[in-house]
Coordinates of C-alpha atoms in Angstrom, one line a residue:
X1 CA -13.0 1.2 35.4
X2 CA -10.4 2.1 33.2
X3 CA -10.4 4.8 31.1
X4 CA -8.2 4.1 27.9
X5 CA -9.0 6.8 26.2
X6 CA -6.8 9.2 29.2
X7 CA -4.5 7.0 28.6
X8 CA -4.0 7.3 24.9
X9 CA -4.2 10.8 24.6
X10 CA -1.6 11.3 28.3
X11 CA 1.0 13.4 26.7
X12 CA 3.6 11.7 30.1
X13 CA 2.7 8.6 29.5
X14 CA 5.5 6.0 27.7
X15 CA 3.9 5.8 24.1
X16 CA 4.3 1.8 24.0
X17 CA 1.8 2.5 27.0
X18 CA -0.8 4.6 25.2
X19 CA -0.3 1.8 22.3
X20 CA -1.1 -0.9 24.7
X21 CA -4.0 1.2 25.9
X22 CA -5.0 1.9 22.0
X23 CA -5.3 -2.3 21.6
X24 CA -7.6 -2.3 24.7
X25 CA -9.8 0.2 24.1
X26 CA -13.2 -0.8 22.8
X27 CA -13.7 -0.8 18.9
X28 CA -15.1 2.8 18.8
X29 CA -18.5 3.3 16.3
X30 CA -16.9 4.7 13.4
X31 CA -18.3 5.4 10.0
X32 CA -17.7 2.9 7.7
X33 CA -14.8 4.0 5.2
X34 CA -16.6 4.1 1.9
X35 CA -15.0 7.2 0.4
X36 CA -11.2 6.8 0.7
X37 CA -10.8 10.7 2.4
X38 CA -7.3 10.9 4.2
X39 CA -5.7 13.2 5.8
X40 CA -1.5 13.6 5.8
X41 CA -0.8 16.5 7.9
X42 CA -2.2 16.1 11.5
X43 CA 0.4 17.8 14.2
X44 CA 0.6 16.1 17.6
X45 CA 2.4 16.9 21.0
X46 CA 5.6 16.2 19.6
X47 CA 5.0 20.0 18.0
X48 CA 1.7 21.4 19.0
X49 CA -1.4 19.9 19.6
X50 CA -3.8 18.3 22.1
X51 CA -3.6 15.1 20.2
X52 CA -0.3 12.0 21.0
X53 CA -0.1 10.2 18.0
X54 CA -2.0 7.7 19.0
X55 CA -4.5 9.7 19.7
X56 CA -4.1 11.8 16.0
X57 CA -4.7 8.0 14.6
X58 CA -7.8 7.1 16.9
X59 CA -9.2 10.9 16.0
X60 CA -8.4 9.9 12.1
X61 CA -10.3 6.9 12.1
X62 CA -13.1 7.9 14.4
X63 CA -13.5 10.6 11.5
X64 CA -13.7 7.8 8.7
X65 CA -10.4 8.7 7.1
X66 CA -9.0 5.7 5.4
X67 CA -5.3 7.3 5.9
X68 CA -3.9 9.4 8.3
X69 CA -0.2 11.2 8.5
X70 CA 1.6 12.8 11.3
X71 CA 3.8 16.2 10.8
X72 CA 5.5 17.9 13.2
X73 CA 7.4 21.0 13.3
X74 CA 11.2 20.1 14.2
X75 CA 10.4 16.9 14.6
X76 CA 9.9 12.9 14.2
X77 CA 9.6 12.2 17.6
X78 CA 6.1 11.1 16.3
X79 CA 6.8 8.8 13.9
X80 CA 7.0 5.2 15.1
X81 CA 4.1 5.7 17.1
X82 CA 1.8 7.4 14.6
X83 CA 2.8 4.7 12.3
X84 CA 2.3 1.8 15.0
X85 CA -1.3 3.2 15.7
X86 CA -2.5 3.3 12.6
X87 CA -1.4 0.1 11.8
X88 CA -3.4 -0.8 15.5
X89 CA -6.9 0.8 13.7
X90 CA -6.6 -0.7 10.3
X91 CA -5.8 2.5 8.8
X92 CA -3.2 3.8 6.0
X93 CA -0.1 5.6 7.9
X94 CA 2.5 7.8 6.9
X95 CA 5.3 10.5 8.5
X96 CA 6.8 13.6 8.0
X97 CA 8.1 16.7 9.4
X98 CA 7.8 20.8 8.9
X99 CA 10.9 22.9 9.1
X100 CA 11.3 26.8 8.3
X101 CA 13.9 27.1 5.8
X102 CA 15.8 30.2 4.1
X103 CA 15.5 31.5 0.6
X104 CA 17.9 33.9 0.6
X105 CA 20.3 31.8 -1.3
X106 CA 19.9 29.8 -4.5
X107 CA 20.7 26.8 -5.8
X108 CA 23.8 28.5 -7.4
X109 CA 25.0 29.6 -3.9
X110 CA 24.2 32.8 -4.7
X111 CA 21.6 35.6 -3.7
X112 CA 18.3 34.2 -4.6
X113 CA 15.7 36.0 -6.5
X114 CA 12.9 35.2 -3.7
X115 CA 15.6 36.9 -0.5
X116 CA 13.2 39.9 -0.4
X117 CA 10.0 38.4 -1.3
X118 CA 7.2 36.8 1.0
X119 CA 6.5 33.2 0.5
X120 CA 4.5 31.3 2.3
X121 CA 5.6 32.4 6.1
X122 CA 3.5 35.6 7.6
X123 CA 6.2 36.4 10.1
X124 CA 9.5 35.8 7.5
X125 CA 10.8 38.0 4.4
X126 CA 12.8 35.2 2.2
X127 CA 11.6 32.1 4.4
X128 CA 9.4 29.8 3.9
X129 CA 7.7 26.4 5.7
X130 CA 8.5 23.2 3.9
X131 CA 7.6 19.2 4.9
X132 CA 9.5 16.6 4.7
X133 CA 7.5 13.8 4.1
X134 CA 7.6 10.0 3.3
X135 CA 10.0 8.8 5.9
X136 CA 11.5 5.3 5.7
X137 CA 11.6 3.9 9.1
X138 CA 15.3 3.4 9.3
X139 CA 16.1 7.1 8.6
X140 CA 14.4 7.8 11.5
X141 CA 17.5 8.3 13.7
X142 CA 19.1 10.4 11.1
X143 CA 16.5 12.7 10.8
X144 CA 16.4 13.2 14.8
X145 CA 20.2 13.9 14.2
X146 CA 19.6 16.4 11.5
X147 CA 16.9 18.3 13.2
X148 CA 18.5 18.7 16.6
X149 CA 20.7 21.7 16.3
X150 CA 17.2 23.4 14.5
X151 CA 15.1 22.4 17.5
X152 CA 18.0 23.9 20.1
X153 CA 18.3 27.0 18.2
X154 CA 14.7 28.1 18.4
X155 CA 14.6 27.2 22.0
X156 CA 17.0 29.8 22.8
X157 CA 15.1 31.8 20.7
X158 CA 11.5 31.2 21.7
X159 CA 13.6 32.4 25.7
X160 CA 14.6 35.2 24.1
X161 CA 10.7 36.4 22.9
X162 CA 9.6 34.9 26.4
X163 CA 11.7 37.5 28.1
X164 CA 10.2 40.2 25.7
X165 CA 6.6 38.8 26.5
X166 CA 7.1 39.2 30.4
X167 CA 8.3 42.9 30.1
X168 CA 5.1 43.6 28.1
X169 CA 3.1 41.1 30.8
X170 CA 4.6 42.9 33.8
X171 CA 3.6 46.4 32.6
X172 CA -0.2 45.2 32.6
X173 CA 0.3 43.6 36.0
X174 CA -0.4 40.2 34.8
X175 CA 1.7 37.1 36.0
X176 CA 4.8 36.8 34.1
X177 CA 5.4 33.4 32.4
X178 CA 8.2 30.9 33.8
X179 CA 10.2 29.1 30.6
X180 CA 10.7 25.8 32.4
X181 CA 7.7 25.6 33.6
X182 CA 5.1 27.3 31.4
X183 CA 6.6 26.4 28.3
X184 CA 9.6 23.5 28.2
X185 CA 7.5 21.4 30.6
X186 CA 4.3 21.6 28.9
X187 CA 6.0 20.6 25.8
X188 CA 7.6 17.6 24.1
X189 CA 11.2 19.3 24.0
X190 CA 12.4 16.6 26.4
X191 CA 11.5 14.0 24.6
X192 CA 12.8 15.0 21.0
X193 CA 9.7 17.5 20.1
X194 CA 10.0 21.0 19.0
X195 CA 9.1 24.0 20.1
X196 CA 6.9 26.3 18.7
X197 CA 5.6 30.1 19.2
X198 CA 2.1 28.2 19.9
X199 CA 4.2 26.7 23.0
X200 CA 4.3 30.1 24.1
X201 CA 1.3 32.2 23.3
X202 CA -0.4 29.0 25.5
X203 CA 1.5 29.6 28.2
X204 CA 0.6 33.5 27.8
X205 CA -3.0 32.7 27.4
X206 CA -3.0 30.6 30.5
X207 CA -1.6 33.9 32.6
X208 CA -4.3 35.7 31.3
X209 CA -7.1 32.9 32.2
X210 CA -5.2 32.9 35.2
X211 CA -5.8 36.7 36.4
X212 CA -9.1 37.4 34.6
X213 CA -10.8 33.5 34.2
X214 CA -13.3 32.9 31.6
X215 CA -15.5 35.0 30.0
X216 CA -16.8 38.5 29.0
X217 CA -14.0 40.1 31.1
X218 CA -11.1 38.4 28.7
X219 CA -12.6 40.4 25.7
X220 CA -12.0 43.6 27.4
X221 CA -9.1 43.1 28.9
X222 CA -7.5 41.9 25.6
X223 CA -8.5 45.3 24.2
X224 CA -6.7 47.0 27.2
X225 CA -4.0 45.6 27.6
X226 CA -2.7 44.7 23.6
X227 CA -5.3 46.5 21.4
X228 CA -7.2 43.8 20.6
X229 CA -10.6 43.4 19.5
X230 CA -11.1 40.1 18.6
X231 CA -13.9 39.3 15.7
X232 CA -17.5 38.9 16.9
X233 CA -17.3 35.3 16.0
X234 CA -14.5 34.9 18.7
X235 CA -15.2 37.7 21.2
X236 CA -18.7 35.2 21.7
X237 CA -16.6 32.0 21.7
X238 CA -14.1 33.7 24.8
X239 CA -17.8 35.1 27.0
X240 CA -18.6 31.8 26.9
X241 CA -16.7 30.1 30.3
X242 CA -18.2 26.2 29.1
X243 CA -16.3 26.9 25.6
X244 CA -14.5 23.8 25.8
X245 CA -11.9 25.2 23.1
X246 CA -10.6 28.2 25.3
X247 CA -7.1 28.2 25.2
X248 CA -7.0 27.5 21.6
X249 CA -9.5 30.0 20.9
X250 CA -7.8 32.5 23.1
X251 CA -4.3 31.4 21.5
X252 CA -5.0 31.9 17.8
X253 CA -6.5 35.5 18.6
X254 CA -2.7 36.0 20.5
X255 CA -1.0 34.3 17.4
X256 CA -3.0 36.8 14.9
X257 CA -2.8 39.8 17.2
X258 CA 0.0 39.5 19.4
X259 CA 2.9 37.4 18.3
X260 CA 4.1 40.4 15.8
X261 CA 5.5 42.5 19.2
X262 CA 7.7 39.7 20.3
X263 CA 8.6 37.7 17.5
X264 CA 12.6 37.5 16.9
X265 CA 13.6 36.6 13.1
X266 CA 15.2 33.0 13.1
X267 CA 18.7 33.1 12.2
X268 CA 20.7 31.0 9.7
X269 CA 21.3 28.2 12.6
X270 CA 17.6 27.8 12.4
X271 CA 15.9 29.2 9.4
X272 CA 18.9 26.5 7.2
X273 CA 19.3 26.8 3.3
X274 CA 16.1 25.1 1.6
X275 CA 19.0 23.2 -0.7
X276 CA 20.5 21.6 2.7
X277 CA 16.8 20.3 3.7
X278 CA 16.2 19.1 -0.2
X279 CA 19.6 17.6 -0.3
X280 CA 18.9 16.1 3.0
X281 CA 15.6 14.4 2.2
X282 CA 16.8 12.9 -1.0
X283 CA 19.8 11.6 0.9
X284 CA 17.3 9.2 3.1
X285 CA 14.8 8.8 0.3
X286 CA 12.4 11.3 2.0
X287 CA 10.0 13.7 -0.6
X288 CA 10.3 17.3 0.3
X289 CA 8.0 19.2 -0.2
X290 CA 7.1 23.5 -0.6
X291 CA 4.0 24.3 1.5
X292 CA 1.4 26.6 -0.8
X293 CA 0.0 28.8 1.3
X294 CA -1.5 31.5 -1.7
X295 CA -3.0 34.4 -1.2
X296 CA -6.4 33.8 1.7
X297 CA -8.9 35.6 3.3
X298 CA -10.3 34.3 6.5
X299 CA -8.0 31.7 8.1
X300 CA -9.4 27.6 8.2
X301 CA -7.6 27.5 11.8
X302 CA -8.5 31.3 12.9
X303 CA -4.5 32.2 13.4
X304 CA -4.2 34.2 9.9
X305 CA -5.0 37.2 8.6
X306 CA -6.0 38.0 5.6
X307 CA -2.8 38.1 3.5
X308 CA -0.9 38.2 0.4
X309 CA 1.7 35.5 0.0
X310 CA 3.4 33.9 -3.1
X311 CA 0.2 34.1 -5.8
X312 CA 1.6 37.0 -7.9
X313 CA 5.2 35.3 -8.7
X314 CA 3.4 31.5 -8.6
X315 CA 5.2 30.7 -12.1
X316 CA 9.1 32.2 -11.0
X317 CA 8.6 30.4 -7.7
X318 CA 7.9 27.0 -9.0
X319 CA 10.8 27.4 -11.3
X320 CA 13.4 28.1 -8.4
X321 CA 11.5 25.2 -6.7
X322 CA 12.8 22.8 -9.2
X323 CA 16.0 24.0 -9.0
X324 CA 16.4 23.6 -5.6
X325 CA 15.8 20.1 -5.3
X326 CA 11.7 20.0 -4.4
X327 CA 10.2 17.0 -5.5
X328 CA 6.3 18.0 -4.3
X329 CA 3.8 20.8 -3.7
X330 CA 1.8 20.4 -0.3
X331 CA -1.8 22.3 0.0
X332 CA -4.9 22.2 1.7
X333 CA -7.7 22.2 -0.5
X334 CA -10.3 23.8 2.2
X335 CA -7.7 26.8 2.3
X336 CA -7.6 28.2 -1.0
X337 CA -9.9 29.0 -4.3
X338 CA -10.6 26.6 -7.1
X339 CA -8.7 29.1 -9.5
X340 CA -5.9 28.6 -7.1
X341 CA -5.6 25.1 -6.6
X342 CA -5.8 24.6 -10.4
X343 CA -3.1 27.0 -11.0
X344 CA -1.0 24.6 -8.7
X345 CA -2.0 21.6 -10.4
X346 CA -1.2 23.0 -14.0
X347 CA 2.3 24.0 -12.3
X348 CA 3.1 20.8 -10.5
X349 CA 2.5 18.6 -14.0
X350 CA 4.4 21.0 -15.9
X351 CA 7.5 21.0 -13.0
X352 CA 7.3 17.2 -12.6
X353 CA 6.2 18.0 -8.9
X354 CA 4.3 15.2 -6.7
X355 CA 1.0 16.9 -5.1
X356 CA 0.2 16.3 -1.4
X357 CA -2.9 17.4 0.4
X358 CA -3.6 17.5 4.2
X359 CA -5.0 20.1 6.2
X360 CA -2.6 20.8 9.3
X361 CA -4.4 20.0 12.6
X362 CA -3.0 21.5 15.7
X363 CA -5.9 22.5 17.9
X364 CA -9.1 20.6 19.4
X365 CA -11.6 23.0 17.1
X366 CA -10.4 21.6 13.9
X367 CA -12.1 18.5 12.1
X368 CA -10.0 15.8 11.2
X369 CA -12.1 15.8 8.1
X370 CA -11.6 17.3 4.6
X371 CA -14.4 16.9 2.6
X372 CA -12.9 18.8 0.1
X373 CA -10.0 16.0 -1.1
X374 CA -13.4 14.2 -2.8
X375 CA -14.5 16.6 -4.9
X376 CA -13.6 15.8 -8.7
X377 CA -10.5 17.7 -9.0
X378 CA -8.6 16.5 -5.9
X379 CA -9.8 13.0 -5.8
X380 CA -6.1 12.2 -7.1
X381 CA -5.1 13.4 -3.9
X382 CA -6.4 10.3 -2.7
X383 CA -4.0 8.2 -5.2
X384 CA -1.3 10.0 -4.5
X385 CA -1.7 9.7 -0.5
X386 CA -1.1 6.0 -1.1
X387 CA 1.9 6.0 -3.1
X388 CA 3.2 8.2 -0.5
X389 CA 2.6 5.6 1.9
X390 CA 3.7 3.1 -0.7
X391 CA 6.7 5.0 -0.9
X392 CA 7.8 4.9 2.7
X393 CA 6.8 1.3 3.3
X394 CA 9.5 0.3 0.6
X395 CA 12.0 2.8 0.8
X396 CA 12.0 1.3 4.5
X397 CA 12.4 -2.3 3.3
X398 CA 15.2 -1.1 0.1
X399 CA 15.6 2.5 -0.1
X400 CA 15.7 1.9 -4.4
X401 CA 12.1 1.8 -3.8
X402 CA 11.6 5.4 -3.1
X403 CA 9.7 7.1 -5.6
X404 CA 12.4 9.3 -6.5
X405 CA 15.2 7.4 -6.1
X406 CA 17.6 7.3 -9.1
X407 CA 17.9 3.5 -8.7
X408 CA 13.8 2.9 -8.7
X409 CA 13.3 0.3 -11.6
X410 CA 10.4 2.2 -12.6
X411 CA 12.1 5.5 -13.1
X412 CA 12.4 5.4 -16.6
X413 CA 8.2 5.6 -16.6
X414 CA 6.4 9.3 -16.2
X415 CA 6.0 10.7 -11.9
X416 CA 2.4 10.3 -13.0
X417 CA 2.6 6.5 -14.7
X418 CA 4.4 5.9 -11.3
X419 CA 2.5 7.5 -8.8
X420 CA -0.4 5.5 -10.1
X421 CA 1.4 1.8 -10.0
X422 CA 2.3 3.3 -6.2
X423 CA -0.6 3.8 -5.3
X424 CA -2.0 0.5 -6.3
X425 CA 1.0 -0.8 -4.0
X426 CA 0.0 0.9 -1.4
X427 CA -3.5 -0.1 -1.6
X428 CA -2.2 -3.7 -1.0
X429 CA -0.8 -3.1 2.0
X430 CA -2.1 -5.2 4.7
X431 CA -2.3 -1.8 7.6
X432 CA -2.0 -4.1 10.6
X433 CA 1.3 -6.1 9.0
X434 CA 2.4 -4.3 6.1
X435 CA 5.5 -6.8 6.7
X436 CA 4.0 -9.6 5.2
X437 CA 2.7 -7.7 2.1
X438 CA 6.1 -5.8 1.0
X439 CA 8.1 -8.8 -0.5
X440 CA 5.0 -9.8 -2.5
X441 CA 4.9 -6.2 -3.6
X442 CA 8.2 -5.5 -4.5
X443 CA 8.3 -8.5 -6.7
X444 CA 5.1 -7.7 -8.1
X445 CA 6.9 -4.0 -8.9
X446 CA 10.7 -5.5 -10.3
X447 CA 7.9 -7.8 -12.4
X448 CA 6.3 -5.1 -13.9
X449 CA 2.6 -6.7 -13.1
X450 CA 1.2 -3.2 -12.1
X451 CA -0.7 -2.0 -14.7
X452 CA 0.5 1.2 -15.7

């Protein structure tokens, strides 16, 4: 008997294949969508994850979301699948990507006032993560092209910290990790995906499964070798040899405890000017977007300390924001405090700033769900998840259609006034052939029977 689900989530197999095998599969039990929860910023092999795209979709709606959008770091070698699945399950679909971009200079081309601050990025002075987000379909090929040279770049560095990895793996006579094999191979690099530091920290968790296996022995080891004492909650989770999150597990305590004795800066080539990526994005009729990350305590995904990060220059921040080109605020509801996210609201209305939730999914402990997106004050979230999807189903059909473009006929109306008659648009859309529905839509839009 076949087993379908293999071959949808088979990271070597041809993705029209794991589509095919998406079409096949059984109609899973799901729970009937009655609450409209999405999701917009699930990560998949094309960055790091244990989920294809097609499998991110199947996950979404196995969850219940009603929406589901892939981002990946360096990369859109996601999209057209992501999008093709969803539409496959029934369910809302949109694309993006995540880059690390540089602060250091302004939108005046000169020395910006956040070069020596922290931002959002634990390992960065002056950088920060952004998404692109919204893509239409046909810019696909331009954004591959544009995020090339970023993806090479950090390859040759992610060598570079491999290198300093196996002098510090050699001295503790464990089995030093080979690039090509360990990490390139096990990735999507190949086949247009980037590569991240999770890339290698698996591959270094896999040498230490490798000498010491799993269980109680990993804990002490771990303390031997780098000085770390991993939480209670974890040291349990890596004694237990059936944990059938191991690697992860083992991987975000490396990430949190580790990554800070071998992690090389990103230079210019990578880490480009946040005006390029904004410039970029509106070029294509793309929405970038700045990542808050805010001040936390305990990490959702287990990888963060507890940090301070852009909360005590919020205001200043959101003003260079705007002057850089950002058109949205991303955040994660389950991450931060109500006082927080409200701040962020208050700043995005007053800045003109589209909000976009999603809660970045990149390893097989994290729920696909966020309850929190239905709570009173984020339910907008939900609203503004289909305009975004709106947005790129147009933009890919006539590019005047995205929801910043300066030719939009509804661009003389308030971001708010036309997020809404977006998100009614998007609504419409028929999931499985959003073809059919778009001309009807766009006429209904250059008509003006939305009501606003």
């Amino acid at each position: 008997m076949i087993d379908y689900r293999d071959i949808i989530n088979d990271p070597r197999s041809d993705p029209q294949k794991r589509l095919d095998a998406l079409k096949k599969l059984e109609k899973p039990a799901v729970p009937e969508i009655k609450n409209g929860e999405v999701n917009n910023h699930i990560h998949t092999i094309y960055s790091f994850s244990p989920y294809t795209p097609s499998m991110a979709a199947l996950k979404s709606k196995e969850a219940g979301l009603a929406a589901a959008g892939s981002v990946d770091h360096d990369s859109i070698g996601a999209a057209e699948e992501m999008i093709a699945a969803c539409g496959i399950l029934g369910i809302g679909g949109c694309t993006g990507f995540e880059v690390r971009v540089s602060f250091k200079t302004g939108a005046d081309g000169k020395p910006g006032p956040f070069a020596d601050r922290k931002l959002n990025n634990p390992d960065s002075i002056g950088a920060a993560y952004m998404t692109v987000q919204g893509i239409p379909a046909p810019a696909i090929p331009k954004v591959r092209d544009f995020l090339d040279p970023i993806r090479k770049e950090r390859l040759l560095r992610t060598r570079k910290m491999t290198e300093s990895a196996n002098g510090i793996l050699h001295e503790a006579g464990l089995p030093e990790i080979d690039f090509q094999r360990d990490v390139i191979d096990k990735s999507m690099y190949n086949q247009g995906g980037g590569l991240t530091e999770r890339h290698l920290l698996a591959a270094l968790a896999e040498k230490f499964i490798e000498k010491y296996g799993k269980g109680p022995e990993i804990n002490e080891k771990l303390a031997l070798h780098f000085g770390i004492n991993p939480p209670d909650k974890l040291r349990k989770a890596l004694s237990d040899p059936a944990n059938p999150h191991y690697l992860y597990d083992l991987l975000g305590i490396l990430k949190s405890g580790f990554l800070s004795r071998i992690f090389i800066q990103p230079g210019d080539n990578e880490c480009i000017c946040a005006k390029t990526v904004t410039a970029f994005a509106d070029s294509i009729r793309a929405i970038p977007a700045y990542a808050y990350l805010g001040d936390i305590g305990e990490s959702p995904t287990g990888d963060k300390k507890a940090e301070k990060f852009e909360d005590d220059y919020t205001e200043e921040l959101f003003d260079e924001l705007s002057r850089l080109g950002y058109r949205a605020v991303t955040y994660m509801p389950p991450r931060n405090s109500p006082e927080q996210l409200r701040r962020v609201q208050r700043l995005c209305a007053e800045r003109g700033f589209m909000e976009i939730s999603g809660v970045d999914i990149n390893s097989s402990r994290q729920s696909f769900n966020c309850p929190e997106v239905l709570q009173d004050e984020f339910r907008h979230l939900l609203n503004t998840t289909w305009a975004l999807i709106a947005h790129e189903r147009l933009a890919s059909v006539d590019p005047a259609f995205g929801l910043f473009s300066p030719d939009n006929p509804l661009g003389s109306i308030s971001l708010q006034k036309r997020l809404s008659v977006y998100a009614s648009a998007g609504k419409e859309l028929d999931p499985k052939n959003p073809g059919v529905s778009i001309p009807g839509i766009i006429k209904k839009l250059q008509e003006g029977r939305y009501q606003i």
